[in-house]
């Protein structure tokens, strides 16, 4: 190790995470130097708008010219916390071209073009680290990429978006509808002014793509992830879940098929039993289960977002990458050798909870049951409630391919005796 | 990377973990090669007794001469799964001297002489990896050593011994006494014929020493860990815990003091509220909470022991160390720069639950309360139960230094009105 060296670090983006990273690089400077084996120096911070006060960051470090910063040529590490696709992608690849390694928390970009970034890193002998991109402070990328590297991951299942978890939690505990719960989340700062990325499941889908890629050593892009958000979840769904001893969570699920030949990745709301550990994950917390052939079931839990927790993940990566710079080595690059087939949602084996508004007359259940039987979907439980000539029928199925379940729903909609398919939700976690 | 190479691996010990490692090295050979970047070849397996059938391991690989095996001179990696201090220590240092890196699951040896092993590894430019030494398959060493390397760990608290957890769980759910619960654990294979290492807390204390060292970048040896086992825990303690809405768990707790200048490490049974996530960790599972300044509270959960889960941890390390061999680099070595003072148990701030058998007459509570006050220990709750001239008094304190709490107990024993200090247990997890 070259111990006389000082490592030069540039920071792109100085929002809640970036400012915390800059602060910790100062306050933890001695610890970081001791743990790395050399001091790290923050030599530049690219911001969008100049002139704003940035407490704790010397003004001479600030620049609005991120491109010039990553082109300096003397940087060891670039920390990218701008987010989004561009200019982040160009800045990262430019950083590689100019000899730097990169630490990023950019889940959208990794899900969009992870292979391209990995290739650029490999071409220039640089590291690409991104623990902060998934589940904030929770070590998840490193365990999947390294700790479980000798095992065979079968499933990753978890809550990876705090905003939607807060909203669903609120709906569950207060009986509020989606719109009211979203308003409260916005007022409390848990949801952004434009909540689309969270509530439509884009953020969780990006994380699912990253996790599936790591877990299965196979390229999984955002387009490969089946995505349903929580905007259609109703207070009635939550009430129905409660009657079943369940709650509703937005889950990211990456699975290897039973024969091992294909994988699936999906994000959708699902009912899970209250007895499942994920049911008690509250507010903005994240929790992820990883099931591997030899390790069995593992669970990781912690703060899924926020400035300080995410900064902790960034700085852990910074230490690792800095050590590699000193040792002139690299951490793991892309591992996509398995090239498993990414199967569509129809291949996923799951269970449905279906609420039907039906005519309250004899023979309806027989009609309905015939549709399930025709698609080889076996019924677990049926609950009938009748009042005033109307009746509701709640059917929970056994496990079946999603395509069969969808075919059942399509046929039910056509039945004369079925007035409305009031809600459909998958049941997971059993 | 030298991609034409084949990495040579020797395995020392072929018990439940070792045989699983050997099996997985064969069945996962292609995956391992792809993830490492070169094939790994098992070139020798040291066993204590020759002539036993070892399914899946070619007989020509077996040897009873472990020393000759590690001295071959062409080994890349030695996996040590013999356990205990000697001959494991000599074999590991001999492996380093002959150019190999080492993966081990030997918690006793690491707690006894981690610094010596680290120094030997550093001297020879080798890696020392030991994820399997703590909490089986749960990634814990790597998160502490790497993921949280940019943060400041404040506390590690968890259940790290499955045998004692099984016994306490059994006592809790069935009302059985310690001896009966131990018998059942032995019959089911959860406890060894000589259960001392588990039930007296030695195993958990070794893990606490390792975790504290990693968490606080300070050398913490087995002698630095305050250790109390579960052999004195009674059915009455469990019943008393249940009345408080608690259960009893054997906890390993490593803490940084409030001023940051010292650390403590301890293993003892403690009452924890049923609402605490650790309360629901059942049977042979392990769970560990890590609290860090920026990351906040993290939890790791999974199988704490067993052949396959522990082998998963070993193989994860094998992949990492193998990659370093190819890249001619090293993973993190010992990090003990912080040299924090390791404070004695008396400095620990905790709460006591004390059951007293007292004379059933007026003034007893005043006597007892005076003793607490004299040592500046504030009382949270008192519960009195009287019958037939005898009475029991259950006192739960607020947080106070363990030394003050111990002084209180010593004085209570001397009081004429106190017939017996029936039980003392710390209360944690709030």
Short mmCIF file of C-alpha atoms in Angstrom, two decimals, chain A:
data_model
loop_
_atom_site.label_atom_id
_atom_site.label_comp_id
_atom_site.label_asym_id
_atom_site.label_seq_id
_atom_site.Cartn_x
_atom_site.Cartn_y
_atom_site.Cartn_z
CA UNK A 1 0.00 0.00 0.00
CA UNK A 2 1.08 3.48 -0.87
CA UNK A 3 0.65 5.13 2.50
CA UNK A 4 1.95 8.56 1.59
CA UNK A 5 -1.04 9.22 -0.60
CA UNK A 6 -4.08 11.34 -0.13
CA UNK A 7 -7.17 10.21 -2.00
CA UNK A 8 -9.11 12.86 -3.88
CA UNK A 9 -12.89 12.64 -3.86
CA UNK A 10 -15.47 14.66 -5.80
CA UNK A 11 -19.11 14.80 -4.85
CA UNK A 12 -21.85 15.29 -7.45
CA UNK A 13 -25.06 16.50 -5.87
CA UNK A 14 -25.47 18.08 -2.49
CA UNK A 15 -29.03 17.36 -1.37
CA UNK A 16 -30.00 15.57 1.81
CA UNK A 17 -27.68 12.62 1.18
CA UNK A 18 -24.83 14.57 -0.42
CA UNK A 19 -24.63 17.17 2.32
CA UNK A 20 -24.58 14.41 4.92
CA UNK A 21 -21.79 12.64 3.04
CA UNK A 22 -19.77 15.88 2.96
CA UNK A 23 -20.40 16.45 6.67
CA UNK A 24 -19.39 12.92 7.65
CA UNK A 25 -16.25 13.08 5.49
CA UNK A 26 -15.20 16.01 7.67
CA UNK A 27 -16.33 14.83 11.08
CA UNK A 28 -15.19 11.22 10.51
CA UNK A 29 -11.99 12.20 8.70
CA UNK A 30 -9.63 10.53 11.18
CA UNK A 31 -11.67 7.34 11.37
CA UNK A 32 -11.94 7.18 7.59
CA UNK A 33 -8.18 7.68 7.18
CA UNK A 34 -7.44 4.95 9.71
CA UNK A 35 -9.89 2.51 8.16
CA UNK A 36 -8.77 3.20 4.59
CA UNK A 37 -5.07 3.51 5.29
CA UNK A 38 -4.82 7.02 3.82
CA UNK A 39 -6.71 10.30 4.17
CA UNK A 40 -9.55 11.12 1.81
CA UNK A 41 -9.94 14.70 0.73
CA UNK A 42 -13.10 16.26 -0.68
CA UNK A 43 -11.78 18.36 -3.58
CA UNK A 44 -15.00 19.48 -5.23
CA UNK A 45 -18.77 19.47 -4.87
CA UNK A 46 -20.96 19.92 -7.93
CA UNK A 47 -24.27 21.64 -7.19
CA UNK A 48 -27.10 22.73 -9.44
CA UNK A 49 -27.45 26.20 -8.03
CA UNK A 50 -24.56 28.32 -6.80
CA UNK A 51 -24.87 30.86 -4.04
CA UNK A 52 -26.90 28.83 -1.57
CA UNK A 53 -25.35 28.45 1.85
CA UNK A 54 -23.96 24.93 2.35
CA UNK A 55 -23.10 24.64 6.03
CA UNK A 56 -19.83 22.84 6.63
CA UNK A 57 -18.73 22.87 2.98
CA UNK A 58 -16.01 25.41 2.13
CA UNK A 59 -17.31 27.69 -0.61
CA UNK A 60 -14.25 27.22 -2.79
CA UNK A 61 -15.16 23.55 -3.25
CA UNK A 62 -18.51 24.34 -4.82
CA UNK A 63 -18.98 24.36 -8.56
CA UNK A 64 -21.89 24.24 -10.95
CA UNK A 65 -19.70 22.67 -13.63
CA UNK A 66 -19.95 18.97 -12.81
CA UNK A 67 -18.41 17.99 -16.14
CA UNK A 68 -15.24 20.00 -15.52
CA UNK A 69 -15.05 18.50 -12.03
CA UNK A 70 -15.11 14.87 -13.21
CA UNK A 71 -12.60 15.74 -15.94
CA UNK A 72 -9.97 17.07 -13.51
CA UNK A 73 -7.91 13.96 -14.07
CA UNK A 74 -6.60 13.68 -10.52
CA UNK A 75 -9.71 12.25 -8.90
CA UNK A 76 -9.64 8.87 -7.18
CA UNK A 77 -13.33 8.59 -6.46
CA UNK A 78 -16.46 10.29 -7.73
CA UNK A 79 -19.59 10.05 -5.57
CA UNK A 80 -22.66 10.51 -7.78
CA UNK A 81 -25.79 11.57 -5.90
CA UNK A 82 -27.59 13.57 -8.57
CA UNK A 83 -29.99 10.78 -9.47
CA UNK A 84 -31.88 10.27 -12.72
CA UNK A 85 -30.51 9.13 -16.06
CA UNK A 86 -28.82 12.23 -17.49
CA UNK A 87 -26.52 13.97 -16.81
CA UNK A 88 -25.68 11.30 -14.21
CA UNK A 89 -24.78 8.62 -16.77
CA UNK A 90 -22.48 10.84 -18.80
CA UNK A 91 -20.81 12.17 -15.67
CA UNK A 92 -20.18 8.64 -14.36
CA UNK A 93 -18.74 7.37 -17.63
CA UNK A 94 -16.64 10.54 -17.93
CA UNK A 95 -15.35 9.90 -14.41
CA UNK A 96 -14.31 6.38 -15.42
CA UNK A 97 -12.61 7.73 -18.57
CA UNK A 98 -10.62 10.13 -16.43
CA UNK A 99 -9.38 7.45 -14.08
CA UNK A 100 -11.77 7.61 -11.16
CA UNK A 101 -13.84 4.92 -9.47
CA UNK A 102 -17.48 5.65 -8.75
CA UNK A 103 -19.79 5.30 -5.78
CA UNK A 104 -23.44 5.98 -6.57
CA UNK A 105 -26.90 5.69 -5.08
CA UNK A 106 -28.61 6.01 -8.46
CA UNK A 107 -31.10 3.13 -8.65
CA UNK A 108 -32.88 4.48 -11.73
CA UNK A 109 -29.68 4.62 -13.74
CA UNK A 110 -28.47 1.22 -12.55
CA UNK A 111 -31.79 -0.36 -13.47
CA UNK A 112 -31.74 1.44 -16.84
CA UNK A 113 -28.16 0.77 -17.81
CA UNK A 114 -26.27 -1.23 -15.18
CA UNK A 115 -24.47 -3.31 -17.85
CA UNK A 116 -23.27 -0.15 -19.61
CA UNK A 117 -21.91 1.31 -16.39
CA UNK A 118 -20.25 -1.97 -15.41
CA UNK A 119 -18.65 -2.21 -18.83
CA UNK A 120 -17.30 1.33 -18.60
CA UNK A 121 -15.90 0.62 -15.14
CA UNK A 122 -14.26 -2.60 -16.29
CA UNK A 123 -12.79 -0.93 -19.38
CA UNK A 124 -10.99 1.59 -17.20
CA UNK A 125 -10.11 -0.76 -14.33
CA UNK A 126 -12.36 1.14 -11.98
CA UNK A 127 -14.85 0.18 -9.27
CA UNK A 128 -18.60 0.75 -9.44
CA UNK A 129 -20.19 0.54 -5.97
CA UNK A 130 -23.83 1.26 -5.16
CA UNK A 131 -24.93 -0.01 -1.75
CA UNK A 132 -26.94 3.20 -1.31
CA UNK A 133 -29.11 2.43 -4.35
CA UNK A 134 -31.16 -0.22 -2.57
CA UNK A 135 -32.76 0.02 0.88
CA UNK A 136 -30.74 2.94 2.23
CA UNK A 137 -28.46 1.95 5.09
CA UNK A 138 -29.34 -1.73 4.99
CA UNK A 139 -26.40 -3.79 3.76
CA UNK A 140 -28.00 -5.70 0.91
CA UNK A 141 -25.93 -5.17 -2.23
CA UNK A 142 -22.74 -6.32 -0.47
CA UNK A 143 -24.35 -9.42 1.11
CA UNK A 144 -25.82 -10.43 -2.25
CA UNK A 145 -22.71 -9.58 -4.26
CA UNK A 146 -20.20 -11.03 -1.78
CA UNK A 147 -21.52 -12.84 1.29
CA UNK A 148 -23.83 -15.10 -0.69
CA UNK A 149 -21.43 -15.49 -3.61
CA UNK A 150 -20.93 -19.16 -2.75
CA UNK A 151 -24.61 -19.92 -2.38
CA UNK A 152 -27.62 -20.14 -4.70
CA UNK A 153 -30.20 -17.43 -4.06
CA UNK A 154 -33.75 -18.65 -4.62
CA UNK A 155 -35.83 -15.65 -3.66
CA UNK A 156 -35.56 -12.01 -2.61
CA UNK A 157 -38.77 -10.63 -1.14
CA UNK A 158 -39.18 -7.37 0.66
CA UNK A 159 -40.41 -3.89 1.28
CA UNK A 160 -38.00 -1.54 -0.49
CA UNK A 161 -39.97 1.70 -0.74
CA UNK A 162 -40.64 3.70 2.41
CA UNK A 163 -43.12 6.16 0.92
CA UNK A 164 -45.60 3.52 -0.19
CA UNK A 165 -45.08 1.61 3.04
CA UNK A 166 -45.97 4.73 5.00
CA UNK A 167 -49.13 5.25 2.92
CA UNK A 168 -50.29 1.63 3.17
CA UNK A 169 -49.48 1.60 6.88
CA UNK A 170 -51.58 4.72 7.34
CA UNK A 171 -54.48 3.20 5.37
CA UNK A 172 -54.23 0.06 7.48
CA UNK A 173 -54.18 1.72 10.88
CA UNK A 174 -56.55 4.63 10.26
CA UNK A 175 -58.93 3.24 7.66
CA UNK A 176 -58.07 6.20 5.43
CA UNK A 177 -58.42 5.99 1.67
CA UNK A 178 -55.41 6.17 -0.64
CA UNK A 179 -55.81 9.89 -1.46
CA UNK A 180 -56.00 10.97 2.19
CA UNK A 181 -53.06 8.80 3.18
CA UNK A 182 -51.00 10.20 0.29
CA UNK A 183 -51.88 13.75 1.39
CA UNK A 184 -50.63 13.01 4.87
CA UNK A 185 -47.44 11.44 3.54
CA UNK A 186 -46.84 14.54 1.43
CA UNK A 187 -47.52 16.88 4.34
CA UNK A 188 -45.07 14.99 6.54
CA UNK A 189 -42.37 14.94 3.85
CA UNK A 190 -42.56 11.17 3.26
CA UNK A 191 -43.85 11.67 -0.27
CA UNK A 192 -42.48 14.07 -2.87
CA UNK A 193 -44.56 16.75 -4.56
CA UNK A 194 -44.71 14.47 -7.60
CA UNK A 195 -45.08 11.05 -5.97
CA UNK A 196 -45.26 9.09 -9.25
CA UNK A 197 -41.92 7.30 -8.92
CA UNK A 198 -42.90 5.94 -5.53
CA UNK A 199 -46.64 5.31 -5.75
CA UNK A 200 -46.55 3.82 -9.25
CA UNK A 201 -43.81 1.43 -8.16
CA UNK A 202 -41.04 2.72 -10.44
CA UNK A 203 -38.61 3.20 -7.54
CA UNK A 204 -39.30 -0.27 -6.14
CA UNK A 205 -39.10 -1.78 -9.64
CA UNK A 206 -35.64 -0.27 -10.17
CA UNK A 207 -34.51 -1.80 -6.90
CA UNK A 208 -36.08 -5.14 -7.84
CA UNK A 209 -34.14 -5.10 -11.12
CA UNK A 210 -30.88 -4.43 -9.27
CA UNK A 211 -31.56 -7.09 -6.64
CA UNK A 212 -32.59 -9.69 -9.21
CA UNK A 213 -29.46 -9.04 -11.23
CA UNK A 214 -27.24 -9.53 -8.17
CA UNK A 215 -29.18 -12.50 -6.84
CA UNK A 216 -29.36 -14.48 -10.05
CA UNK A 217 -26.19 -13.38 -11.89
CA UNK A 218 -28.40 -12.44 -14.80
CA UNK A 219 -29.14 -9.11 -16.43
CA UNK A 220 -32.55 -7.89 -15.33
CA UNK A 221 -33.64 -4.49 -16.62
CA UNK A 222 -36.46 -2.25 -15.56
CA UNK A 223 -38.57 -3.53 -18.47
CA UNK A 224 -38.22 -7.06 -17.15
CA UNK A 225 -39.92 -6.15 -13.89
CA UNK A 226 -43.70 -6.51 -13.70
CA UNK A 227 -44.84 -3.34 -11.98
CA UNK A 228 -48.08 -2.35 -10.26
CA UNK A 229 -48.22 0.62 -7.91
CA UNK A 230 -50.51 1.29 -4.98
CA UNK A 231 -52.79 3.94 -6.50
CA UNK A 232 -55.59 1.40 -7.02
CA UNK A 233 -55.46 0.04 -3.46
CA UNK A 234 -58.65 0.96 -1.63
CA UNK A 235 -59.75 1.20 1.97
CA UNK A 236 -61.98 -1.79 1.15
CA UNK A 237 -58.91 -3.81 0.16
CA UNK A 238 -57.30 -3.06 3.51
CA UNK A 239 -60.52 -3.95 5.34
CA UNK A 240 -60.76 -7.16 3.38
CA UNK A 241 -57.13 -7.97 4.21
CA UNK A 242 -57.82 -7.38 7.89
CA UNK A 243 -60.74 -9.81 7.81
CA UNK A 244 -58.30 -12.42 6.50
CA UNK A 245 -55.75 -11.68 9.25
CA UNK A 246 -53.59 -9.92 6.70
CA UNK A 247 -52.31 -6.48 5.78
CA UNK A 248 -51.33 -5.00 2.41
CA UNK A 249 -47.72 -4.19 1.52
CA UNK A 250 -46.04 -3.15 -1.71
CA UNK A 251 -43.63 -6.03 -2.26
CA UNK A 252 -40.63 -6.44 -4.51
CA UNK A 253 -40.22 -10.13 -5.31
CA UNK A 254 -37.43 -11.73 -7.32
CA UNK A 255 -37.66 -15.48 -7.73
CA UNK A 256 -35.85 -18.30 -9.40
CA UNK A 257 -38.23 -20.85 -10.92
CA UNK A 258 -38.48 -24.29 -9.36
CA UNK A 259 -36.45 -25.82 -12.21
CA UNK A 260 -33.81 -23.11 -11.79
CA UNK A 261 -33.89 -22.19 -15.48
CA UNK A 262 -35.70 -18.87 -15.31
CA UNK A 263 -36.25 -15.94 -12.99
CA UNK A 264 -38.97 -13.38 -12.44
CA UNK A 265 -39.01 -9.95 -10.88
CA UNK A 266 -42.13 -8.06 -9.90
CA UNK A 267 -43.44 -5.23 -7.77
CA UNK A 268 -47.08 -5.13 -6.72
CA UNK A 269 -49.26 -4.70 -3.66
CA UNK A 270 -50.01 -7.97 -1.92
CA UNK A 271 -51.78 -9.23 1.14
CA UNK A 272 -49.46 -10.83 3.68
CA UNK A 273 -50.45 -12.48 6.96
CA UNK A 274 -50.05 -10.39 10.10
CA UNK A 275 -47.88 -13.19 11.45
CA UNK A 276 -45.30 -12.57 8.71
CA UNK A 277 -42.39 -10.42 9.92
CA UNK A 278 -42.88 -8.04 6.96
CA UNK A 279 -46.36 -7.20 8.24
CA UNK A 280 -44.89 -5.35 11.20
CA UNK A 281 -42.48 -3.24 9.14
CA UNK A 282 -43.82 0.22 9.79
CA UNK A 283 -43.57 3.64 8.23
CA UNK A 284 -40.48 4.40 6.22
CA UNK A 285 -38.58 1.25 7.23
CA UNK A 286 -37.46 -1.35 4.74
CA UNK A 287 -37.02 -5.09 5.23
CA UNK A 288 -35.85 -7.71 2.81
CA UNK A 289 -35.90 -11.49 3.03
CA UNK A 290 -33.33 -13.44 1.08
CA UNK A 291 -33.72 -17.19 0.73
CA UNK A 292 -30.71 -19.16 -0.42
CA UNK A 293 -30.29 -22.89 -0.89
CA UNK A 294 -27.66 -23.34 1.82
CA UNK A 295 -28.06 -20.22 3.98
CA UNK A 296 -31.82 -20.66 4.30
CA UNK A 297 -33.94 -17.66 5.15
CA UNK A 298 -32.13 -14.41 5.99
CA UNK A 299 -33.72 -11.08 6.86
CA UNK A 300 -32.27 -7.58 6.66
CA UNK A 301 -34.06 -4.66 8.28
CA UNK A 302 -33.41 -0.95 8.73
CA UNK A 303 -34.00 2.60 7.55
CA UNK A 304 -34.69 2.47 3.84
CA UNK A 305 -34.03 6.11 3.04
CA UNK A 306 -33.08 9.43 4.57
CA UNK A 307 -29.95 11.55 4.41
CA UNK A 308 -27.89 10.02 7.19
CA UNK A 309 -28.74 6.33 6.63
CA UNK A 310 -28.10 6.61 2.90
CA UNK A 311 -24.87 8.51 3.58
CA UNK A 312 -23.74 5.63 5.80
CA UNK A 313 -24.07 3.27 2.84
CA UNK A 314 -22.22 5.71 0.56
CA UNK A 315 -19.34 6.05 3.00
CA UNK A 316 -19.05 2.29 3.48
CA UNK A 317 -18.60 2.03 -0.27
CA UNK A 318 -16.19 4.95 -0.21
CA UNK A 319 -13.96 3.09 2.27
CA UNK A 320 -14.03 -0.10 0.17
CA UNK A 321 -13.29 1.68 -3.09
CA UNK A 322 -10.58 3.81 -1.48
CA UNK A 323 -8.88 0.69 -0.15
CA UNK A 324 -8.94 -0.77 -3.64
CA UNK A 325 -7.35 2.42 -5.04
CA UNK A 326 -4.52 2.10 -2.54
CA UNK A 327 -4.09 -1.61 -3.19
CA UNK A 328 -4.45 -1.14 -6.94
CA UNK A 329 -7.16 -3.74 -7.04
CA UNK A 330 -10.86 -3.87 -7.82
CA UNK A 331 -13.98 -5.15 -6.16
CA UNK A 332 -16.44 -7.42 -7.94
CA UNK A 333 -17.66 -6.24 -11.32
CA UNK A 334 -20.79 -7.30 -13.14
CA UNK A 335 -21.69 -10.94 -12.69
CA UNK A 336 -24.23 -11.86 -15.36
CA UNK A 337 -22.74 -15.14 -16.52
CA UNK A 338 -25.81 -17.22 -15.61
CA UNK A 339 -27.89 -15.59 -18.36
CA UNK A 340 -31.11 -17.12 -17.01
CA UNK A 341 -34.31 -16.49 -18.92
CA UNK A 342 -36.34 -13.66 -17.42
CA UNK A 343 -39.88 -15.01 -17.51
CA UNK A 344 -43.03 -12.89 -17.80
CA UNK A 345 -45.51 -12.26 -15.00
CA UNK A 346 -47.81 -14.96 -16.33
CA UNK A 347 -45.27 -17.59 -15.27
CA UNK A 348 -45.20 -16.43 -11.65
CA UNK A 349 -46.89 -18.83 -9.27
CA UNK A 350 -48.95 -16.90 -6.74
CA UNK A 351 -52.35 -16.75 -5.03
CA UNK A 352 -55.24 -14.38 -5.68
CA UNK A 353 -57.73 -12.80 -3.33
CA UNK A 354 -60.76 -11.86 -5.47
CA UNK A 355 -63.80 -9.87 -4.29
CA UNK A 356 -66.87 -10.20 -6.47
CA UNK A 357 -70.21 -8.40 -6.34
CA UNK A 358 -72.71 -11.03 -7.45
CA UNK A 359 -76.43 -11.55 -7.77
CA UNK A 360 -77.82 -13.02 -4.55
CA UNK A 361 -79.43 -16.10 -5.98
CA UNK A 362 -78.83 -19.85 -5.98
CA UNK A 363 -76.25 -21.25 -8.38
CA UNK A 364 -73.93 -18.26 -8.45
CA UNK A 365 -71.22 -20.00 -6.50
CA UNK A 366 -71.45 -22.98 -8.81
CA UNK A 367 -71.02 -20.72 -11.85
CA UNK A 368 -68.04 -19.01 -10.30
CA UNK A 369 -66.42 -22.23 -9.12
CA UNK A 370 -66.72 -23.69 -12.61
CA UNK A 371 -64.61 -20.86 -14.02
CA UNK A 372 -61.82 -21.53 -11.53
CA UNK A 373 -61.95 -25.25 -12.26
CA UNK A 374 -61.79 -24.69 -16.01
CA UNK A 375 -58.42 -22.95 -15.57
CA UNK A 376 -57.16 -25.53 -13.12
CA UNK A 377 -57.09 -23.00 -10.31
CA UNK A 378 -57.93 -24.59 -7.00
CA UNK A 379 -59.89 -22.58 -4.43
CA UNK A 380 -58.65 -22.28 -0.86
CA UNK A 381 -61.55 -20.44 0.79
CA UNK A 382 -64.82 -18.78 -0.23
CA UNK A 383 -66.71 -16.31 1.91
CA UNK A 384 -70.25 -15.24 0.94
CA UNK A 385 -72.06 -12.23 2.32
CA UNK A 386 -75.57 -11.36 1.18
CA UNK A 387 -77.78 -8.34 1.71
CA UNK A 388 -80.70 -6.80 -0.19
CA UNK A 389 -80.55 -9.04 -3.24
CA UNK A 390 -76.85 -8.23 -3.67
CA UNK A 391 -74.11 -10.46 -2.39
CA UNK A 392 -70.38 -10.39 -2.23
CA UNK A 393 -68.19 -13.38 -2.76
CA UNK A 394 -64.59 -13.41 -1.60
CA UNK A 395 -62.47 -16.15 -3.11
CA UNK A 396 -58.90 -16.94 -2.08
CA UNK A 397 -57.13 -19.36 -4.38
CA UNK A 398 -54.38 -21.86 -3.89
CA UNK A 399 -51.12 -21.24 -5.73
CA UNK A 400 -51.43 -21.13 -9.52
CA UNK A 401 -49.69 -19.47 -12.46
CA UNK A 402 -50.56 -15.79 -12.70
CA UNK A 403 -51.65 -16.32 -16.32
CA UNK A 404 -54.28 -18.84 -15.20
CA UNK A 405 -55.45 -16.51 -12.44
CA UNK A 406 -55.73 -13.65 -14.92
CA UNK A 407 -57.72 -15.85 -17.28
CA UNK A 408 -60.09 -16.70 -14.43
CA UNK A 409 -60.61 -13.01 -13.66
CA UNK A 410 -61.26 -12.19 -17.31
CA UNK A 411 -63.92 -14.90 -17.52
CA UNK A 412 -65.51 -13.88 -14.23
CA UNK A 413 -65.97 -10.39 -15.64
CA UNK A 414 -68.02 -11.91 -18.46
CA UNK A 415 -70.37 -13.90 -16.22
CA UNK A 416 -73.93 -12.60 -16.10
CA UNK A 417 -74.19 -13.38 -12.42
CA UNK A 418 -71.04 -11.38 -11.59
CA UNK A 419 -71.90 -7.67 -11.41
CA UNK A 420 -68.40 -6.48 -10.65
CA UNK A 421 -64.94 -7.77 -9.88
CA UNK A 422 -64.53 -5.37 -6.97
CA UNK A 423 -60.91 -6.08 -6.19
CA UNK A 424 -58.08 -8.43 -7.02
CA UNK A 425 -55.01 -8.74 -4.93
CA UNK A 426 -52.22 -11.27 -4.75
CA UNK A 427 -51.53 -13.06 -1.47
CA UNK A 428 -47.88 -13.61 -0.59
CA UNK A 429 -45.61 -14.44 2.31
CA UNK A 430 -46.79 -17.89 3.24
#
